[in-house]
Amino acid sequence: LIPAPVATDNCPGVTIDRRLVLDHRNECYIGTVTYEYTATDRHGLVSAPVQQVLTIIDCTPLKVVFPEDFTVECTAEDGTGFTGALDPSVTGQPVITGDDCELVAISFEDQILRSSDNACFKIIRTWTVLDWCAFDDKKPSNPAQFTGTQFIKVIDQVAPILTVPGDEKVCIDGTDACSTTVNIGTPVATDCTPDVRIRAEWTYIPDPMYCGAAQAGMVGDASKGFVSPAFEPGVLTVTFIADDGCNNTTKKDVVYTIEDCKKPTPYCRDGIRIEIMPSTGMVEVWAKDLDLGSFDNCDGCAKADVTISFSSDPSDDVRTFTCATLGTQQVEMWVTDKAGNQDFCRTFVMVQDNMFGCSGDSNAGGMAVVNGKVANTNGELIEEVTVSVNGSADAMPNAAVTGAAGNYNFDLSVGGDYTITPAKDMNPLNGVSTYDLVLLRKHVLGTELIDNPYNLIAADVNKSGSITTFDMVELRKVILQVEPTFTDNESWRFVDANYQFTSDNPLTENFSEVYNINNLASNMSVDFVAIKVGDLNGTATPNSLMGAESRNTVGTLTLNTADRFVEAGETVTVNFAADMSDKAGYQFTMAFAGLQMVDLVEGAAKADNFNLNLAQRGVLTTSFDGVAEDGNLFAVTFKATTAGQLSDLLSINSKHTAAEAYTTAGEPLAVELNFEKSTLSTDFELSQNTPNPFTGETVIKFNLPQAGNATFKVMDVQGKILLQNNAEFAKGINQIRLNSKQLGATGVLYYQLESADQVATKKMIVLE
């Protein structure tokens, strides 16, 4: 209460006025307040001013009662944890009285101690209560600061909840090797206590039909999954073990059944000729007689252990031909491997009756031979063309398949009408590359026209009767393997070899892709010209005898990017640039391991220059033909799933889209990645140890902006120094290898790096 002023006057009726002059109180309302008073009588006469100074002090001291020790027990069956149970609203908070004129701040810090008496761990919670109105950090001892310690005992007898990937079938395919690695999925553990360790033990039992050996192993940190060694067919059992550090353990198994899923490779002879036995009027042929060295990637311990048959039934291994099957008979030769995978090739059996055992008459049957060859514009003979015949005769021969000699043969009844039709729709990428896109673009833009009628037919990729940018889109989809084959076209087209083009645009002509025979009178030959769709520079391989064309490269297209170390969980954008001033285009397959693709950043190369459908398998295919004036082609944003150098995680290969580039003159170039060494960081930086948690050995990297002396030490949670190393270190990246045996402790530890003017500390976990 403020004392009231008193004023006297010779006449009654005096009024008193108050005015605040100065307020020197702080935010806690402690200090002085100055008022000024004046008295006015009824005649308006005012007295001289009088000042009053009020001094405000805090007469009630601050009192703090810290919470008592507390015990928390995990009883949640779902292992949801102590997050809520360790909240101060549950474990207790300081009780404060006398805080009428104070500005109070309350905080606490937790320190975890493992294996404390009968608890899983203890939390030492240090409370600090601060009266900011009276606190003076320059005084060594200040009554305005209160500290107290609370011990929270944590008891956990609930095992972690462990969720593991489902059992899985893993295929060995796409390779000539009879083994594969297995991508072990990521387990998830939910538990009361923090820092749950997930490790794995695995055993591999080989399929007895193959030659693998039983193996076993373990992975110290399996929390993010892992990649197994390469195994042959068999069963890989992975046991995930979740350990919460409180003697509670959960185990679960995942079974990976490794199977050979790759089809065997059949090789057929280019037909065989057999003679009817005059004595019986028949002849037997064994399927293995047609084999020219078929093989399988997983041929078992017996080696080359594949079964040859005439159909998908492996026991169908012999055929009998009679006088009713004279002439060329198309057959299939099936190959079956140990795992039951099958594939086949087509060939023919020419049944002959040179000794007239069927009729005794050399002119019997009224037959004529229709044969011919299939070749490209360079005269190279085309293999695996299925030539079919349709006609008016009662019995028509089966279709013939050309061998490496590119020929076919039919025995047909004289006087009939027939249609000969060649077809081949396989391996659309044979002879097709981004350089064909370069030539196609020049034609569409009118800078360099295609004048060969057969190449114009090859350029009409979508078979629309005209050549436009839509043909480029379709061709690029096949190169990038967005589409497995041409959507509206077959891989090969065929034109009657006797057809003569009469105009500048063959696509407008009704050229014949079959050959019609009316009233067959005698033997005749019908040839076809083969056109590989999309191959504008004539590089398609025509047959197995010639093999793939060998083109010596004249140089290398180098894609430059910066090399750096990435931590697990880190997101990084990798830029790719190259000198394209004298280049017409490129294509390649980029593989990335330990990285998850997040985004594609366009540069000169746009989104349609890529196939993103394979990204989940760690693959990106690209095809680019165009201009990149500044050399900046594209960038990819990755999230690292494992720690490592980018140069160890990224590579270029030809697994899906062949890696090659081209000069503006059309000369072939190799493609390679160049990882430029990153400049040294100018920052003082201490990295997280890897692996973490760890058993055995871990690596700690750090960066020093200048060479000099630094101290590295490891401490337990109580601050006890377990290891200390003082040494001279170089400028830039340095690393220290730690072995758990050096430390003599497990659980949560701290490591610290201190230089002349910098210090950094991080936490790590050592497992038993």
Short mmCIF file of C-alpha atoms in Angstrom, two decimals, residues 52 115 131 155 234 280 288 322 331 397 515 520 528 580 594 657 662 678 715:
data_model
loop_
_atom_site.label_atom_id
_atom_site.label_comp_id
_atom_site.label_asym_id
_atom_site.label_seq_id
_atom_site.Cartn_x
_atom_site.Cartn_y
_atom_site.Cartn_z
CA GLN A 52 7.81 10.54 -3.24
CA SER A 115 23.50 -52.09 -16.05
CA ASP A 131 16.03 -16.95 -11.07
CA ILE A 155 13.30 -51.79 -15.55
CA GLY A 234 19.85 -73.69 -52.35
CA THR A 280 10.65 -100.26 -93.66
CA LYS A 288 20.00 -84.98 -79.60
CA THR A 322 7.51 -92.08 -92.88
CA VAL A 331 10.68 -79.33 -85.81
CA PRO A 397 4.40 -78.39 -95.06
CA TYR A 515 5.31 -63.71 -102.66
CA LEU A 520 3.00 -73.97 -109.46
CA PHE A 528 13.62 -61.67 -100.01
CA MET A 580 29.83 -32.45 -76.24
CA GLY A 594 24.11 -48.21 -51.69
CA THR A 657 21.58 -50.19 -72.70
CA TYR A 662 29.49 -41.08 -81.25
CA SER A 678 36.74 -32.88 -54.21
CA MET A 715 34.86 -41.29 -22.57
#
